[in-house]
Short mmCIF file of C-alpha atoms in Angstrom, two decimals:
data_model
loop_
_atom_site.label_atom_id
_atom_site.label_comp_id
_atom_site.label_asym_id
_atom_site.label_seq_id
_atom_site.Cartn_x
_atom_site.Cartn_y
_atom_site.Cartn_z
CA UNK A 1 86.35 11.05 -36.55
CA UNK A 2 88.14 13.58 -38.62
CA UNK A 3 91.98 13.17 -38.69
CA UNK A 4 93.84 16.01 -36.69
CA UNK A 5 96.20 18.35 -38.36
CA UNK A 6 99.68 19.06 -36.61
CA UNK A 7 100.04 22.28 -39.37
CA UNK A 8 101.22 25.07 -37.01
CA UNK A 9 98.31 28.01 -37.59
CA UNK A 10 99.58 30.59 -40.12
CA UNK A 11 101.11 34.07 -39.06
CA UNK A 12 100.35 36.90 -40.76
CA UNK A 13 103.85 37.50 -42.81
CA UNK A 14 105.67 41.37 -42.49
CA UNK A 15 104.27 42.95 -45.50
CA UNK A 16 100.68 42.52 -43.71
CA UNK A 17 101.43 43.17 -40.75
CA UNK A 18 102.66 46.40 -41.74
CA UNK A 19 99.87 47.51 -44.02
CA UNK A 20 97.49 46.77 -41.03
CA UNK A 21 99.71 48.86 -39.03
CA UNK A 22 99.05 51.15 -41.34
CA UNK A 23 95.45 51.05 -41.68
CA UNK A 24 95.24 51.39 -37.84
CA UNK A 25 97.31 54.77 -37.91
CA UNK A 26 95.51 56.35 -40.88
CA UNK A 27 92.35 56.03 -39.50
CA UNK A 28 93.54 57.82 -36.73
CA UNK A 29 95.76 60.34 -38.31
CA UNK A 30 94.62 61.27 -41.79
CA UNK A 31 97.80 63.14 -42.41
CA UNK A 32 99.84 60.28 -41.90
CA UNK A 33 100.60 59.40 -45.91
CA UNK A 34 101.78 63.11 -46.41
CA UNK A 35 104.54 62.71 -42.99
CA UNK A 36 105.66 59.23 -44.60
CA UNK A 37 105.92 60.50 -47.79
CA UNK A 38 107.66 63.69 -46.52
CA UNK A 39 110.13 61.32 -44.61
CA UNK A 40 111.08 59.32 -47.23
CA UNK A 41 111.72 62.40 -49.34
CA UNK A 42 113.54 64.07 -46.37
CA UNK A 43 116.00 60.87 -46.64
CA UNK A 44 116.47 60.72 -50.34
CA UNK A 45 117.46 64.17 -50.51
CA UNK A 46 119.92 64.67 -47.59
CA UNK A 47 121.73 61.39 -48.73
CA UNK A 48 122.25 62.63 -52.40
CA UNK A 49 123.20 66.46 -50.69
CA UNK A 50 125.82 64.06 -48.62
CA UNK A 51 126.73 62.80 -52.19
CA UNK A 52 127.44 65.85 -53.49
CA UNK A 53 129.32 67.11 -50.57
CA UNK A 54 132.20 64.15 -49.93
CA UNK A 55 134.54 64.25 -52.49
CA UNK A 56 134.91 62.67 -55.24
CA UNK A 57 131.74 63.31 -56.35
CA UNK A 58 130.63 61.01 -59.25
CA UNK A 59 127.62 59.46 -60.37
CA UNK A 60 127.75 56.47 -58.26
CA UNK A 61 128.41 58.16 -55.00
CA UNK A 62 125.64 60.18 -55.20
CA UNK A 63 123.32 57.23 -56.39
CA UNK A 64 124.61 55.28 -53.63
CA UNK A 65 124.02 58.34 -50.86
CA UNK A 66 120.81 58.81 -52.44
CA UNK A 67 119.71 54.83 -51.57
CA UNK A 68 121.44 55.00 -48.26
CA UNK A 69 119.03 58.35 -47.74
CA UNK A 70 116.17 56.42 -49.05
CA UNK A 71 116.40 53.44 -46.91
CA UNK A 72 117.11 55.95 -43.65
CA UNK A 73 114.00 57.83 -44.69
CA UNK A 74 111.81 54.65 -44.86
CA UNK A 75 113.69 53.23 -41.45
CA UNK A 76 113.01 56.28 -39.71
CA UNK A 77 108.85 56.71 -41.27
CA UNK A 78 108.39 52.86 -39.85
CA UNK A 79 109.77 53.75 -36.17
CA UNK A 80 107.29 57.44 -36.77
CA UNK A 81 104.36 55.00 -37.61
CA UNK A 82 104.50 52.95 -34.82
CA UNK A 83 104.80 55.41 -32.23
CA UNK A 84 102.22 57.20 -33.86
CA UNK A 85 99.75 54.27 -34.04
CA UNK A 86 101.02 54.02 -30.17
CA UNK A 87 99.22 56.91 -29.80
CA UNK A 88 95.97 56.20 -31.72
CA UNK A 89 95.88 53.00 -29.69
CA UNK A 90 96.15 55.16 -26.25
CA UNK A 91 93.55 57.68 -27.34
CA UNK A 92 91.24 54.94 -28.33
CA UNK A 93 91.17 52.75 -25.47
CA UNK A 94 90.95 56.11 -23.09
CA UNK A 95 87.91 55.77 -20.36
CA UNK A 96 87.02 52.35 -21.60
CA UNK A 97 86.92 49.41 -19.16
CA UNK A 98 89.90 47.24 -18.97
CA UNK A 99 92.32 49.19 -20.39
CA UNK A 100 94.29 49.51 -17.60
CA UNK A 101 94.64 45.60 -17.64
CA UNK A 102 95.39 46.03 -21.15
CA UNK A 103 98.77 48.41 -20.58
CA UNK A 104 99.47 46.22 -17.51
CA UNK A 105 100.13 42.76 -19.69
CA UNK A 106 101.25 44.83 -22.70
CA UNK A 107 103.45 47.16 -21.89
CA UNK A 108 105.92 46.64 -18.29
CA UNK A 109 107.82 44.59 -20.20
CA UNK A 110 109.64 41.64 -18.31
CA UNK A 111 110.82 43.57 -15.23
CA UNK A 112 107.33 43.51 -14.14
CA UNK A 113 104.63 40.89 -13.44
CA UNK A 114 100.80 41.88 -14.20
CA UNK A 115 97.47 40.65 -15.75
CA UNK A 116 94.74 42.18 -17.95
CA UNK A 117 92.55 40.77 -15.38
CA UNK A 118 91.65 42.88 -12.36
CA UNK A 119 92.29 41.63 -9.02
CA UNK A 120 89.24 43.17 -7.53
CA UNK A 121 85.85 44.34 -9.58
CA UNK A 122 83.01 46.91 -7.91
CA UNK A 123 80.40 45.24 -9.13
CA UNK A 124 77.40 47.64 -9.55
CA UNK A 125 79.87 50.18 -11.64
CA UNK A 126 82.31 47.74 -13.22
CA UNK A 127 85.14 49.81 -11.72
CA UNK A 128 88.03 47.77 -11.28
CA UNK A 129 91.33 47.59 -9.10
CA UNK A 130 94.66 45.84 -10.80
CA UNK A 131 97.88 44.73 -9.39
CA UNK A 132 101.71 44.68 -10.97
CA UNK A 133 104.62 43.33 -8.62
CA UNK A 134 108.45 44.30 -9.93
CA UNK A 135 111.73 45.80 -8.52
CA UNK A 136 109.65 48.71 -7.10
CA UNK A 137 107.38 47.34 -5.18
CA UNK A 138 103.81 46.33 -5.28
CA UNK A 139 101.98 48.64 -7.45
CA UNK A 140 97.75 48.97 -7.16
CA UNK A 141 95.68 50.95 -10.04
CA UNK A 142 92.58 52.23 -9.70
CA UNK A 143 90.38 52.11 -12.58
CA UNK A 144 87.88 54.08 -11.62
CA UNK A 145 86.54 57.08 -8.54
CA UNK A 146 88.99 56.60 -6.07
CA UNK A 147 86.22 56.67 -3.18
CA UNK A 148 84.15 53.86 -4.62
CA UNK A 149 87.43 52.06 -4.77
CA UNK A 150 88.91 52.82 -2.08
CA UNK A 151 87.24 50.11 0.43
CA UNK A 152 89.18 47.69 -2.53
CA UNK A 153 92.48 49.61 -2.71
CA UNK A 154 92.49 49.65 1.17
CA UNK A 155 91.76 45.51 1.15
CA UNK A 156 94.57 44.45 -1.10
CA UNK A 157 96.93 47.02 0.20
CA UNK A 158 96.08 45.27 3.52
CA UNK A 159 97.11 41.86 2.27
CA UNK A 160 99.86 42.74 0.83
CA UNK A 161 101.48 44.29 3.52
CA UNK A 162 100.50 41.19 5.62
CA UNK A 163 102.41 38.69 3.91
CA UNK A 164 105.21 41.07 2.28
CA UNK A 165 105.76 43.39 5.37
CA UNK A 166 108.18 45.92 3.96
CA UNK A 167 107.83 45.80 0.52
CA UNK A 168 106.59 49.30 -0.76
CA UNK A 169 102.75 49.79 -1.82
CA UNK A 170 102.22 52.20 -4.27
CA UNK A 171 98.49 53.52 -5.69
CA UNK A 172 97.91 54.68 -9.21
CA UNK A 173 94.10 56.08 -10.33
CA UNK A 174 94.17 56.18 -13.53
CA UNK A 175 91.95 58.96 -14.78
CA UNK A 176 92.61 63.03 -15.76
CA UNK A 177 92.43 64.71 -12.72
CA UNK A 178 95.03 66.11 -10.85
CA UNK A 179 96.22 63.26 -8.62
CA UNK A 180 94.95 60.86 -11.65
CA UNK A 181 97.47 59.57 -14.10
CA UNK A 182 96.40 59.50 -17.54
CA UNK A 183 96.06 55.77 -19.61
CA UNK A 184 99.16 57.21 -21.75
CA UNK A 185 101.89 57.46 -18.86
CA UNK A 186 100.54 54.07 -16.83
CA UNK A 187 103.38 52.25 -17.82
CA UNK A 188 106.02 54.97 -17.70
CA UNK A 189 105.07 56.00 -14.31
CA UNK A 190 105.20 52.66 -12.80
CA UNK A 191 108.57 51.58 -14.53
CA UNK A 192 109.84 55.11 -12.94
CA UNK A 193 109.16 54.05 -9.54
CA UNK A 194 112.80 53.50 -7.52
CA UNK A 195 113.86 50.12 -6.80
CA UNK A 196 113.44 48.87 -3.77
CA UNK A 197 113.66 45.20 -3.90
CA UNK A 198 115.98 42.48 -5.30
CA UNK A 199 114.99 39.61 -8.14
CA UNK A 200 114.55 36.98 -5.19
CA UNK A 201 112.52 38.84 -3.08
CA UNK A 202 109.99 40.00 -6.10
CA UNK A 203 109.70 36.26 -6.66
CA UNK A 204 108.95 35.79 -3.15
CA UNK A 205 106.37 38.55 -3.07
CA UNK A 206 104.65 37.56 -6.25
CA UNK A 207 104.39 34.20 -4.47
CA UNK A 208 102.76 34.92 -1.69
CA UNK A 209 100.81 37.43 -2.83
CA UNK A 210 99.91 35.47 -5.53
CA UNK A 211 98.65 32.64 -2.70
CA UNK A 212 96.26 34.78 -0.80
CA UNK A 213 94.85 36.90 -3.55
CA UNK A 214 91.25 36.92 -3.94
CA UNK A 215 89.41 34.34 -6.63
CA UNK A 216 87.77 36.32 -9.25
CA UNK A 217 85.88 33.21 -10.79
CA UNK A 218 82.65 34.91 -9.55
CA UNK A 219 83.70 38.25 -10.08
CA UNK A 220 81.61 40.20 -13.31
CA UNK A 221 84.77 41.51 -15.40
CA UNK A 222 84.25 44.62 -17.10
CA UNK A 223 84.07 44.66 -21.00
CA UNK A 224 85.17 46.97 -22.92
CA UNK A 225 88.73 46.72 -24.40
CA UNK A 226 89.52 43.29 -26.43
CA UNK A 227 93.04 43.44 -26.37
CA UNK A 228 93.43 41.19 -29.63
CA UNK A 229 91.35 43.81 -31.39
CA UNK A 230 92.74 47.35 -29.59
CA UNK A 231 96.55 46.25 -29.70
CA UNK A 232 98.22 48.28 -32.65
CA UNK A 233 99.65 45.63 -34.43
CA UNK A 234 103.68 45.98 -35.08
CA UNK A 235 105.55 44.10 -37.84
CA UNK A 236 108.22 42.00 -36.62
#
């Protein structure tokens, strides 16, 4: 029998997690290099103006404005990158099956609770209905035509309001048309909703929601996004 190793599994360190990051973008945005580079430049040259313009100006002041610039420009080109590979990430993922399940466990953040995994699948189209639970309410999205999935939008919204009578039910398609909203503004729009319940009742309602949701272990999941491979990686 081969002897087990307790070595922890090794992370990929900040310099490549960056230049994958960077990869991602570039691919995406060709221009990128030229908007770093014009950053950086951006940074270097309004610190050493700042250098010239305190008094006293001498040598080292204006070196030392000039590094302050540069580090500003490359501070402000990494938070440009990842908002831009943000982006890429969001345009590539776009009408594919299960990214709404992807921007549900990625992106809420800890005020809400939600899984990549849909709570409800259609299963001749692979059209999918998905569930988050936070201070605003329950919250149901539609991945999908809204009349094929409306006989499972009108199901869960019925179970939810049976065991968590008064807790607001909101319905999100995500999609382009007009009443649609677009994979992009998911998570914004649901973390806009108002808040209408406390920490101890969205416990409670996750609960017992949670209880008397449907099993999915013979429900076909729809393929499409890999979240390990879609995510756009961020260095820490």
């Amino acid at each position: 029998m081969a002897a087990r190793t307790s070595t922890p599994e090794k992370r990929p360190g900040f310099f490549s997690q960056l230049r994958t990051l960077y990869t991602f973008t570039q691919k995406e945005y060709r221009w990128l290099p030229f908007v770093l580079a014009g950053i950086v430049l951006a940074g270097i040259g309004l610190g050493v103006l700042v250098g010239f313009l305190i008094p006293p100006v001498a040598v080292w002041s204006v070196i030392l404005w000039g590094v302050t610039g540069l580090l500003a420009g490359i501070l402000v080109g990494m938070i440009t990158m990842t908002r831009l590979s943000t982006r890429a990430m969001y345009r590539k993922i776009d009408g594919m099956p299960g990214a709404t399940g992807h921007v549900l466990s990625s992106s809420l953040g800890r005020n809400w609770q939600a899984s990549e995994t849909p709570i409800g699948v259609n299963p001749r189209t692979q059209e999918a209905v998905y569930r988050a639970i936070g201070r605003g309410g329950v919250v149901l999205i539609g991945e999908g035509s809204p009349t094929r999935l409306s006989r499972l939008i009108n199901e869960e919204r019925a179970r939810v309001q049976r065991v968590a009578a008064g807790v607001p039910v909101t319905v999100f398609y995500v999609g382009h048309g007009d009443d649609e909203v677009e994979i992009k503004n998911l998570a914004s729009a649901i973390k806009a909703l108002p808040k209408k319940v406390d920490r101890t009742t969205q416990a409670a309602v996750i609960k017992r929601v949670s209880s008397v949701s449907q099993g999915l272990s013979s429900l076909p999941i729809p393929k499409g996004v890999d979240p390990t491979k879609m995510r756009a990686p961020r260095p820490r």
